Amino acid sequence: MQFEDLEIIEPIIKALKEEKYSVPTSIQERAIPHILKRKDVLGSAQTGTGKTAAFAIPILQHLFLDRQRNNSPHKINALILTPTRELAIQIADSFSTYGKYTGIKNTVIFGGVTQSAQTNALKRGVDILVATPGRLLDLMDQGFIRLKDVEYFVLDEADRMLDMGFIHEIKKIIAKLPGKRQSLFFSATMPTKIVELSRKILNNPIKVEVSPVSSTAETIQQYLYYTNRLTKNDLLLHILQDKRIDQVLLFSRTKHGADRIVRNLQKKKIKTAAIHGDKAQNHRQKVLKQFKEGELRVLVATDIAARGIDIDKLKYVINYDIPNIAETYVHRIGRSGRAGEEGVSISICEPEENAFIKDIEKLINQKIEIIDDNPFPQTDNPMTATEKQVFEIEKKRRKQEFFSTKNQKRPSSSRFNRKK
Ligand code: AMP
């Protein structure tokens, strides 16, 4: 099947050709015809499947044809809601790329930066608005944005939206949308809460499902090293001796962990940088650009920050820690082997994470290949469940003790006000 077979208009086909998209991906092939027929769609697809183009192409086509019939001033006719800033930027870029010959204008708004550039763009007039929920509500409250002209609404990465606690924001935004609209709802996973939310948004939707989260992309080769907590860094350096690993996205569970990994790799002259929630937006964009252009070998990211990263042909993903939620593992490794490219994921597991591997293997229904050629094999014992419980209780007690002493008022006899 070709894009032409999906009855996509010439100005968009021309842009896709320039992007060297030859055939539609599965989600595109299945969703685009329904969206063009103005049906609501409930799409179950993870990132890397080409889902952005699956909704961007038909929306651009609708807007282009609508404008041919009725050339009114630019108003926000389409709203795309997405959880993270990186993802928002990526989606807006995709609209610009596929829509470059359509004259349809888009802009993107997200928090963490000053709003003036965003409000100026809005004042100039746009057809498509890509937004994260917080900044959208903020600008709506300030009167910069009204949603009364929205005809096409996309809720992207709905599961991640709920994980990030955006449910109230989403409900507030939906309440402001016109009832007569076409809605598209995408989520990688479909737990009950998501299905309930989709019912509030969609009207008699067509369900389109591609590679559910439990079926890991077949093109990704998955490897596993068992090691100890204290040898992870040395093992990472050993892995990176392989010069074929020239561009790797490395996941760290915490921001502090991410910064520590960067420092350790930089000490060994490995070009590395981190992106996570504590980094300023312009820093994140700069780092991402350097990584895409091959100036950095390792990009360290937390799960949320990595969500919006879209790098064509990213081959390697390293899990510096094993996520305790098995779906997160699938999201992570899905960053390699994008759109049918071959990918490799390497996971580094310490004793306490052994149990997480079992959960992951259950979810993906396959065994991850263990690498025996490992100079730092696992020798420590994992804690038993009881030991772990005792450890956690003790940790909590110490924390409480620490804060209660910290918050205690200094006694009046402290040396600063002792009577002379
Ligand atoms: P997404 O799942 O939307 O994040 O897209 C994943 C990647 O696939 C992006 O880098 C897109 O540029 C790319 N892509 C999307 N559709 C196609 C296609 N039909 N052919 C080739 N690459 C595509």
Short mmCIF file of C-alpha atoms and ligand atoms in Angstrom, two decimals:
data_model
loop_
_atom_site.label_atom_id
_atom_site.label_comp_id
_atom_site.label_asym_id
_atom_site.label_seq_id
_atom_site.Cartn_x
_atom_site.Cartn_y
_atom_site.Cartn_z
CA MET A 1 0.00 0.00 0.00
CA GLN A 2 1.11 3.55 -0.85
CA PHE A 3 0.08 6.85 0.73
CA GLU A 4 -1.72 7.67 -2.55
CA ASP A 5 -4.00 4.66 -1.93
CA LEU A 6 -5.20 6.34 1.26
CA GLU A 7 -6.52 9.24 -0.85
CA ILE A 8 -4.17 11.75 0.64
CA ILE A 9 -4.03 15.06 -1.20
CA GLU A 10 -1.13 16.10 -3.36
CA PRO A 11 0.41 18.84 -1.16
CA ILE A 12 0.77 16.35 1.69
CA ILE A 13 2.01 13.52 -0.55
CA LYS A 14 4.70 15.87 -1.83
CA ALA A 15 5.90 16.58 1.72
CA LEU A 16 5.88 12.87 2.63
CA LYS A 17 7.96 12.09 -0.44
CA GLU A 18 10.51 14.64 0.67
CA GLU A 19 10.63 12.87 4.06
CA LYS A 20 11.24 9.63 2.14
CA TYR A 21 8.18 7.98 3.65
CA SER A 22 7.44 5.38 1.02
CA VAL A 23 4.73 3.26 2.62
CA PRO A 24 2.34 3.97 5.48
CA THR A 25 2.99 2.21 8.80
CA SER A 26 0.36 -0.15 10.19
CA ILE A 27 -1.33 2.46 12.39
CA GLN A 28 -1.35 4.95 9.50
CA GLU A 29 -2.83 2.43 7.10
CA ARG A 30 -5.55 1.55 9.59
CA ALA A 31 -6.39 4.88 11.18
CA ILE A 32 -6.11 7.40 8.34
CA PRO A 33 -9.12 6.17 6.29
CA HIS A 34 -11.41 6.39 9.35
CA ILE A 35 -10.13 9.79 10.38
CA LEU A 36 -10.64 11.06 6.83
CA LYS A 37 -14.24 9.85 7.11
CA ARG A 38 -14.55 12.01 10.23
CA LYS A 39 -14.95 9.09 12.62
CA ASP A 40 -13.71 9.23 16.21
CA VAL A 41 -10.79 6.88 16.77
CA LEU A 42 -9.50 5.08 19.84
CA GLY A 43 -5.92 4.19 18.93
CA SER A 44 -3.88 1.76 20.93
CA ALA A 45 -0.34 2.40 19.77
CA GLN A 46 2.94 3.18 21.36
CA THR A 47 5.47 5.72 20.29
CA GLY A 48 7.64 4.63 17.37
CA THR A 49 4.74 3.23 15.39
CA GLY A 50 4.22 6.38 13.34
CA LYS A 51 1.13 7.44 15.26
CA THR A 52 1.89 11.16 15.03
CA ALA A 53 1.59 11.09 11.26
CA ALA A 54 -1.49 8.86 11.63
CA PHE A 55 -3.40 11.77 13.16
CA ALA A 56 -1.43 14.72 11.72
CA ILE A 57 -1.90 13.82 8.05
CA PRO A 58 -5.73 13.52 8.05
CA ILE A 59 -6.13 16.60 10.27
CA LEU A 60 -4.01 18.64 7.87
CA GLN A 61 -6.06 17.29 4.99
CA HIS A 62 -9.35 18.23 6.68
CA LEU A 63 -8.12 21.73 7.45
CA PHE A 64 -6.71 22.24 3.96
CA LEU A 65 -9.98 21.23 2.31
CA ASP A 66 -12.04 23.22 4.84
CA ARG A 67 -9.98 26.32 4.06
CA GLN A 68 -10.41 25.83 0.33
CA ARG A 69 -14.18 25.98 0.87
CA ASN A 70 -14.16 28.78 3.38
CA ASN A 71 -11.07 30.95 3.58
CA SER A 72 -11.73 32.56 6.97
CA PRO A 73 -9.01 34.01 9.23
CA HIS A 74 -6.88 31.47 11.08
CA LYS A 75 -8.65 30.18 14.20
CA ILE A 76 -7.74 27.28 16.46
CA ASN A 77 -9.55 24.52 14.59
CA ALA A 78 -7.46 21.64 15.87
CA LEU A 79 -6.14 21.02 19.38
CA ILE A 80 -3.53 18.38 20.20
CA LEU A 81 -3.02 17.71 23.88
CA THR A 82 0.14 15.87 24.86
CA PRO A 83 1.86 15.27 28.21
CA THR A 84 5.42 16.55 27.78
CA ARG A 85 7.17 19.54 26.31
CA GLU A 86 9.46 17.44 24.12
CA LEU A 87 6.57 15.52 22.70
CA ALA A 88 4.66 18.75 22.06
CA ILE A 89 7.60 20.21 20.13
CA GLN A 90 8.02 16.99 18.19
CA ILE A 91 4.34 16.88 17.21
CA ALA A 92 4.33 20.52 16.12
CA ASP A 93 7.44 19.83 14.02
CA SER A 94 5.66 16.92 12.39
CA PHE A 95 2.67 19.13 11.52
CA SER A 96 5.05 21.68 10.01
CA THR A 97 6.87 18.99 8.03
CA TYR A 98 3.81 17.21 6.61
CA GLY A 99 1.89 20.47 6.18
CA LYS A 100 4.60 22.58 4.56
CA TYR A 101 2.71 22.83 1.23
CA THR A 102 -0.75 23.28 2.75
CA GLY A 103 -0.55 26.79 4.24
CA ILE A 104 -1.96 25.41 7.49
CA LYS A 105 -0.33 27.07 10.46
CA ASN A 106 0.48 25.51 13.81
CA THR A 107 2.07 26.59 17.04
CA VAL A 108 3.15 24.88 20.23
CA ILE A 109 2.74 25.95 23.84
CA PHE A 110 4.25 24.38 26.96
CA GLY A 111 5.29 25.43 30.44
CA GLY A 112 8.72 26.15 31.86
CA VAL A 113 9.50 29.05 29.52
CA THR A 114 8.21 32.62 29.35
CA GLN A 115 4.90 32.90 27.59
CA SER A 116 5.38 35.99 25.41
CA ALA A 117 6.72 34.19 22.30
CA GLN A 118 3.82 31.75 22.59
CA THR A 119 1.13 34.41 23.03
CA ASN A 120 2.60 36.43 20.13
CA ALA A 121 2.35 33.38 17.87
CA LEU A 122 -1.24 32.87 18.99
CA LYS A 123 -2.09 36.49 18.23
CA ARG A 124 -0.77 36.09 14.68
CA GLY A 125 -3.35 33.32 14.22
CA VAL A 126 -2.99 29.54 13.98
CA ASP A 127 -5.09 26.64 12.75
CA ILE A 128 -3.52 23.94 14.91
CA LEU A 129 -2.49 24.26 18.53
CA VAL A 130 -0.24 21.65 20.14
CA ALA A 131 -0.21 22.04 23.92
CA THR A 132 0.65 20.56 27.26
CA PRO A 133 -2.29 20.78 29.68
CA GLY A 134 -0.92 23.16 32.34
CA ARG A 135 0.16 25.97 30.01
CA LEU A 136 -2.98 25.61 27.93
CA LEU A 137 -5.22 26.17 30.97
CA ASP A 138 -3.02 29.02 32.11
CA LEU A 139 -3.33 30.85 28.78
CA MET A 140 -7.05 30.07 28.64
CA ASP A 141 -7.47 31.63 32.09
CA GLN A 142 -5.58 34.71 30.92
CA GLY A 143 -7.89 35.03 27.94
CA PHE A 144 -5.29 34.31 25.22
CA ILE A 145 -6.96 31.11 24.06
CA ARG A 146 -10.56 30.14 23.44
CA LEU A 147 -11.47 26.68 22.28
CA LYS A 148 -14.86 27.44 20.74
CA ASP A 149 -13.64 26.86 17.16
CA VAL A 150 -12.00 23.47 17.79
CA GLU A 151 -13.33 20.89 15.36
CA TYR A 152 -10.55 18.31 15.70
CA PHE A 153 -9.27 17.22 19.09
CA VAL A 154 -6.45 14.76 19.79
CA LEU A 155 -5.54 13.41 23.21
CA ASP A 156 -2.11 11.87 22.77
CA GLU A 157 -0.34 9.47 25.14
CA ALA A 158 -3.39 9.35 27.40
CA ASP A 159 -1.88 6.77 29.76
CA ARG A 160 1.13 8.96 30.37
CA MET A 161 -1.16 11.95 30.98
CA LEU A 162 -2.86 10.08 33.81
CA ASP A 163 0.47 8.81 35.19
CA MET A 164 1.60 12.41 35.37
CA GLY A 165 -1.54 13.42 37.27
CA PHE A 166 -3.15 15.53 34.54
CA ILE A 167 -6.65 14.12 34.91
CA HIS A 168 -8.23 17.29 36.37
CA GLU A 169 -6.62 19.49 33.76
CA ILE A 170 -7.86 17.22 30.99
CA LYS A 171 -11.41 17.28 32.34
CA LYS A 172 -11.36 21.07 32.58
CA ILE A 173 -10.13 21.37 29.00
CA ILE A 174 -12.67 18.91 27.61
CA ALA A 175 -15.45 20.86 29.32
CA LYS A 176 -14.50 23.89 27.18
CA LEU A 177 -14.49 22.06 23.83
CA PRO A 178 -17.46 22.33 21.50
CA GLY A 179 -19.66 19.23 21.59
CA LYS A 180 -19.61 18.94 17.80
CA ARG A 181 -16.10 17.83 16.98
CA GLN A 182 -14.01 14.89 15.83
CA SER A 183 -11.93 13.34 18.60
CA LEU A 184 -8.94 11.03 18.42
CA PHE A 185 -7.58 9.31 21.48
CA PHE A 186 -4.20 7.56 21.61
CA SER A 187 -2.70 5.52 24.39
CA ALA A 188 0.02 2.87 24.54
CA THR A 189 -1.85 0.92 27.23
CA MET A 190 -5.57 0.64 27.84
CA PRO A 191 -6.21 0.09 31.55
CA THR A 192 -9.77 0.62 32.86
CA LYS A 193 -9.17 4.26 33.83
CA ILE A 194 -8.10 5.08 30.29
CA VAL A 195 -11.08 3.33 28.75
CA GLU A 196 -13.36 5.30 31.11
CA LEU A 197 -11.72 8.56 30.11
CA SER A 198 -11.99 7.70 26.43
CA ARG A 199 -15.75 7.19 26.85
CA LYS A 200 -16.06 10.77 28.09
CA ILE A 201 -14.28 12.11 25.04
CA LEU A 202 -15.17 9.87 22.10
CA ASN A 203 -18.38 9.30 20.27
CA ASN A 204 -18.87 5.78 18.94
CA PRO A 205 -15.17 5.37 18.14
CA ILE A 206 -13.45 3.01 15.73
CA LYS A 207 -10.85 0.99 17.61
CA VAL A 208 -7.45 0.71 16.00
CA GLU A 209 -4.79 -1.35 17.70
CA VAL A 210 -1.18 -1.91 16.73
CA SER A 211 1.58 -3.76 18.56
CA PRO A 212 0.07 -3.78 22.04
CA VAL A 213 2.49 -2.88 24.75
CA SER A 214 3.12 -6.50 25.74
CA SER A 215 4.37 -7.48 22.29
CA THR A 216 7.81 -5.94 22.12
CA ALA A 217 8.82 -4.88 18.65
CA GLU A 218 10.33 -7.91 17.00
CA THR A 219 13.08 -5.84 15.48
CA ILE A 220 14.65 -5.10 18.89
CA GLN A 221 17.39 -7.42 20.13
CA GLN A 222 17.32 -7.46 23.91
CA TYR A 223 20.32 -8.25 26.11
CA LEU A 224 20.79 -8.43 29.84
CA TYR A 225 23.76 -8.16 32.19
CA TYR A 226 23.42 -9.22 35.82
CA THR A 227 25.78 -7.26 38.06
CA ASN A 228 26.05 -5.65 41.50
CA ARG A 229 24.93 -2.17 42.41
CA LEU A 230 28.49 -0.96 42.91
CA THR A 231 29.82 -2.35 39.64
CA LYS A 232 27.19 -0.83 37.35
CA ASN A 233 29.37 2.08 36.33
CA ASP A 234 32.37 -0.12 35.50
CA LEU A 235 30.14 -2.46 33.55
CA LEU A 236 28.71 0.47 31.61
CA LEU A 237 32.23 1.59 30.69
CA HIS A 238 33.00 -1.96 29.59
CA ILE A 239 29.88 -2.01 27.40
CA LEU A 240 30.77 1.35 25.87
CA GLN A 241 34.16 0.04 24.81
CA ASP A 242 32.25 -1.38 21.88
CA LYS A 243 32.70 1.35 19.29
CA ARG A 244 29.62 0.20 17.36
CA ILE A 245 27.57 1.81 20.13
CA ASP A 246 28.00 5.27 18.68
CA GLN A 247 24.69 6.85 19.75
CA VAL A 248 22.88 5.55 22.78
CA LEU A 249 19.92 6.66 24.83
CA LEU A 250 20.54 5.64 28.43
CA PHE A 251 17.72 5.51 30.96
CA SER A 252 18.08 6.40 34.60
CA ARG A 253 15.22 6.17 37.09
CA THR A 254 16.14 9.35 38.95
CA LYS A 255 17.40 12.81 38.05
CA HIS A 256 20.26 12.53 40.54
CA GLY A 257 21.21 9.19 39.11
CA ALA A 258 21.20 10.72 35.62
CA ASP A 259 23.55 13.52 36.70
CA ARG A 260 25.86 11.03 38.40
CA ILE A 261 26.10 8.88 35.28
CA VAL A 262 26.93 11.96 33.19
CA ARG A 263 29.74 12.93 35.57
CA ASN A 264 31.17 9.39 35.55
CA LEU A 265 31.16 9.12 31.78
CA GLN A 266 32.52 12.60 31.25
CA LYS A 267 35.47 11.69 33.51
CA LYS A 268 36.29 9.02 30.93
CA LYS A 269 35.97 11.56 28.09
CA ILE A 270 32.77 10.04 26.78
CA LYS A 271 30.60 12.81 25.36
CA THR A 272 27.46 12.67 27.48
CA ALA A 273 24.64 14.93 28.63
CA ALA A 274 21.41 14.51 30.53
CA ILE A 275 17.86 15.67 30.01
CA HIS A 276 15.35 15.57 32.81
CA GLY A 277 12.72 17.69 34.51
CA ASP A 278 15.22 19.84 36.44
CA LYS A 279 16.98 21.04 33.29
CA ALA A 280 15.84 24.28 31.68
CA GLN A 281 13.87 23.87 28.49
CA ASN A 282 16.45 25.56 26.26
CA HIS A 283 19.17 23.34 27.74
CA ARG A 284 17.08 20.27 26.93
CA GLN A 285 16.55 21.41 23.36
CA LYS A 286 20.23 22.19 22.89
CA VAL A 287 21.27 18.79 24.21
CA LEU A 288 18.73 17.00 22.05
CA LYS A 289 20.00 18.82 18.97
CA GLN A 290 23.61 17.90 19.81
CA PHE A 291 22.60 14.28 20.27
CA LYS A 292 20.68 14.19 16.99
CA GLU A 293 23.63 15.71 15.18
CA GLY A 294 26.01 13.10 16.58
CA GLU A 295 27.97 15.48 18.82
CA LEU A 296 27.05 13.45 21.90
CA ARG A 297 27.54 9.72 22.20
CA VAL A 298 25.35 9.17 25.24
CA LEU A 299 22.13 10.91 26.16
CA VAL A 300 20.99 10.12 29.69
CA ALA A 301 17.28 10.59 30.30
CA THR A 302 14.63 9.90 32.89
CA ASP A 303 11.49 8.12 31.69
CA ILE A 304 9.33 11.21 31.53
CA ALA A 305 11.93 13.37 29.78
CA ALA A 306 12.59 10.61 27.26
CA ARG A 307 8.96 10.36 26.32
CA GLY A 308 9.09 12.96 23.61
CA ILE A 309 12.47 12.17 22.17
CA ASP A 310 12.23 11.24 18.56
CA ILE A 311 15.47 10.38 16.90
CA ASP A 312 15.39 8.70 13.56
CA LYS A 313 17.17 5.37 13.52
CA LEU A 314 18.18 5.30 17.15
CA LYS A 315 19.83 1.94 17.45
CA TYR A 316 20.88 1.54 21.08
CA VAL A 317 19.02 1.89 24.35
CA ILE A 318 20.65 1.10 27.68
CA ASN A 319 18.64 0.55 30.84
CA TYR A 320 21.04 1.57 33.60
CA ASP A 321 18.39 0.43 36.00
CA ILE A 322 15.50 -1.95 35.58
CA PRO A 323 12.13 -0.25 35.88
CA ASN A 324 9.81 -1.70 38.51
CA ILE A 325 6.87 -1.26 36.14
CA ALA A 326 7.20 -3.70 33.28
CA GLU A 327 5.38 -1.45 30.79
CA THR A 328 8.04 1.21 31.33
CA TYR A 329 10.63 -1.24 30.03
CA VAL A 330 8.60 -1.71 26.87
CA HIS A 331 8.28 2.05 26.42
CA ARG A 332 12.00 2.47 26.90
CA ILE A 333 13.20 -0.13 24.45
CA GLY A 334 10.57 1.10 21.99
CA ARG A 335 12.81 4.14 21.55
CA SER A 336 15.17 2.00 19.50
CA GLY A 337 14.21 0.25 16.32
CA ARG A 338 11.75 2.98 15.40
CA ALA A 339 9.47 2.55 12.39
CA GLY A 340 10.86 -0.84 11.41
CA GLU A 341 14.53 -0.06 12.00
CA GLU A 342 16.68 -2.60 13.79
CA GLY A 343 17.31 -1.80 17.48
CA VAL A 344 19.31 -3.12 20.40
CA SER A 345 18.49 -2.80 24.08
CA ILE A 346 20.96 -3.57 26.85
CA SER A 347 19.78 -3.83 30.44
CA ILE A 348 21.98 -3.72 33.52
CA CYS A 349 20.43 -5.43 36.50
CA GLU A 350 21.49 -5.31 40.15
CA PRO A 351 20.31 -7.90 42.71
CA GLU A 352 17.39 -5.83 43.98
CA GLU A 353 16.06 -5.55 40.45
CA ASN A 354 16.14 -9.28 39.65
CA ALA A 355 12.46 -9.58 40.47
CA PHE A 356 11.59 -6.81 37.98
CA ILE A 357 13.19 -8.82 35.17
CA LYS A 358 10.79 -11.66 35.95
CA ASP A 359 7.81 -9.28 35.63
CA ILE A 360 9.13 -7.90 32.35
CA GLU A 361 9.70 -11.34 30.85
CA LYS A 362 6.17 -12.27 31.83
CA LEU A 363 4.76 -9.19 30.15
CA ILE A 364 6.74 -9.52 26.92
CA ASN A 365 6.33 -13.27 26.99
CA GLN A 366 9.95 -13.96 26.15
CA LYS A 367 13.29 -14.45 27.88
CA ILE A 368 15.85 -11.68 27.59
CA GLU A 369 19.23 -12.99 26.46
CA ILE A 370 21.80 -12.94 29.27
CA ILE A 371 25.34 -11.88 28.35
CA ASP A 372 27.87 -14.19 29.99
CA ASP A 373 30.91 -12.32 28.73
CA ASN A 374 30.67 -10.05 31.78
CA PRO A 375 33.72 -8.93 33.78
CA PHE A 376 31.46 -7.73 36.62
CA PRO A 377 28.97 -10.54 37.24
CA GLN A 378 26.37 -10.45 39.97
CA THR A 379 27.73 -11.86 43.22
CA ASP A 380 25.68 -10.07 45.89
CA ASN A 381 22.51 -11.73 47.06
CA PRO A 382 19.23 -10.01 46.49
CA MET A 383 17.53 -9.05 49.74
CA THR A 384 14.77 -11.35 50.81
CA ALA A 385 11.31 -9.82 50.97
CA THR A 386 11.45 -9.64 54.77
CA GLU A 387 14.91 -8.05 54.78
CA LYS A 388 13.66 -5.51 52.32
CA GLN A 389 10.63 -4.70 54.46
CA VAL A 390 12.82 -4.21 57.54
CA PHE A 391 15.19 -2.05 55.50
CA GLU A 392 12.36 0.16 54.22
CA ILE A 393 10.87 0.60 57.72
CA GLU A 394 14.28 1.52 59.11
CA LYS A 395 14.86 3.98 56.24
CA LYS A 396 11.51 5.66 56.91
CA ARG A 397 12.19 5.86 60.64
CA ARG A 398 15.56 7.50 60.05
CA LYS A 399 14.07 9.97 57.63
CA GLN A 400 11.38 10.96 60.11
CA GLU A 401 13.98 11.28 62.83
CA PHE A 402 16.14 13.46 60.60
CA PHE A 403 13.32 15.83 59.73
CA SER A 404 11.96 16.05 63.26
CA THR A 405 15.39 17.07 64.62
CA LYS A 406 15.81 19.51 61.76
CA ASN A 407 12.47 21.17 62.44
CA GLN A 408 12.93 21.40 66.17
CA LYS A 409 13.28 24.95 67.48
CA ARG A 410 16.59 25.78 68.94
CA PRO A 411 16.35 25.83 72.69
CA SER A 412 16.52 29.37 74.07
CA SER A 413 19.77 28.49 75.74
CA SER A 414 21.51 27.97 72.41
CA ARG A 415 24.89 29.54 72.17
CA PHE A 416 23.50 32.39 70.05
CA ASN A 417 21.35 33.86 72.80
CA ARG A 418 22.95 32.58 75.89
CA LYS A 419 22.88 35.14 78.66
CA LYS A 420 26.19 36.66 79.33
P1 AMP B 1 5.97 8.31 16.05
O1 AMP B 1 5.47 6.97 16.46
O2 AMP B 1 4.89 9.19 15.60
O3 AMP B 1 6.81 8.92 17.15
O4 AMP B 1 6.93 8.12 14.76
C1 AMP B 1 8.13 7.39 14.83
C2 AMP B 1 9.11 7.72 13.74
O5 AMP B 1 8.72 7.13 12.49
C3 AMP B 1 9.30 9.20 13.44
O6 AMP B 1 10.70 9.42 13.35
C4 AMP B 1 8.65 9.43 12.10
O7 AMP B 1 9.34 10.44 11.39
C5 AMP B 1 8.82 8.07 11.43
N1 AMP B 1 7.73 7.73 10.48
C6 AMP B 1 6.42 7.92 10.67
N2 AMP B 1 5.73 7.44 9.63
C7 AMP B 1 6.62 6.92 8.76
C8 AMP B 1 6.51 6.26 7.47
N3 AMP B 1 5.35 6.03 6.90
N4 AMP B 1 7.66 5.88 6.88
C9 AMP B 1 8.86 6.09 7.49
N5 AMP B 1 9.03 6.69 8.68
C10 AMP B 1 7.92 7.11 9.32
#
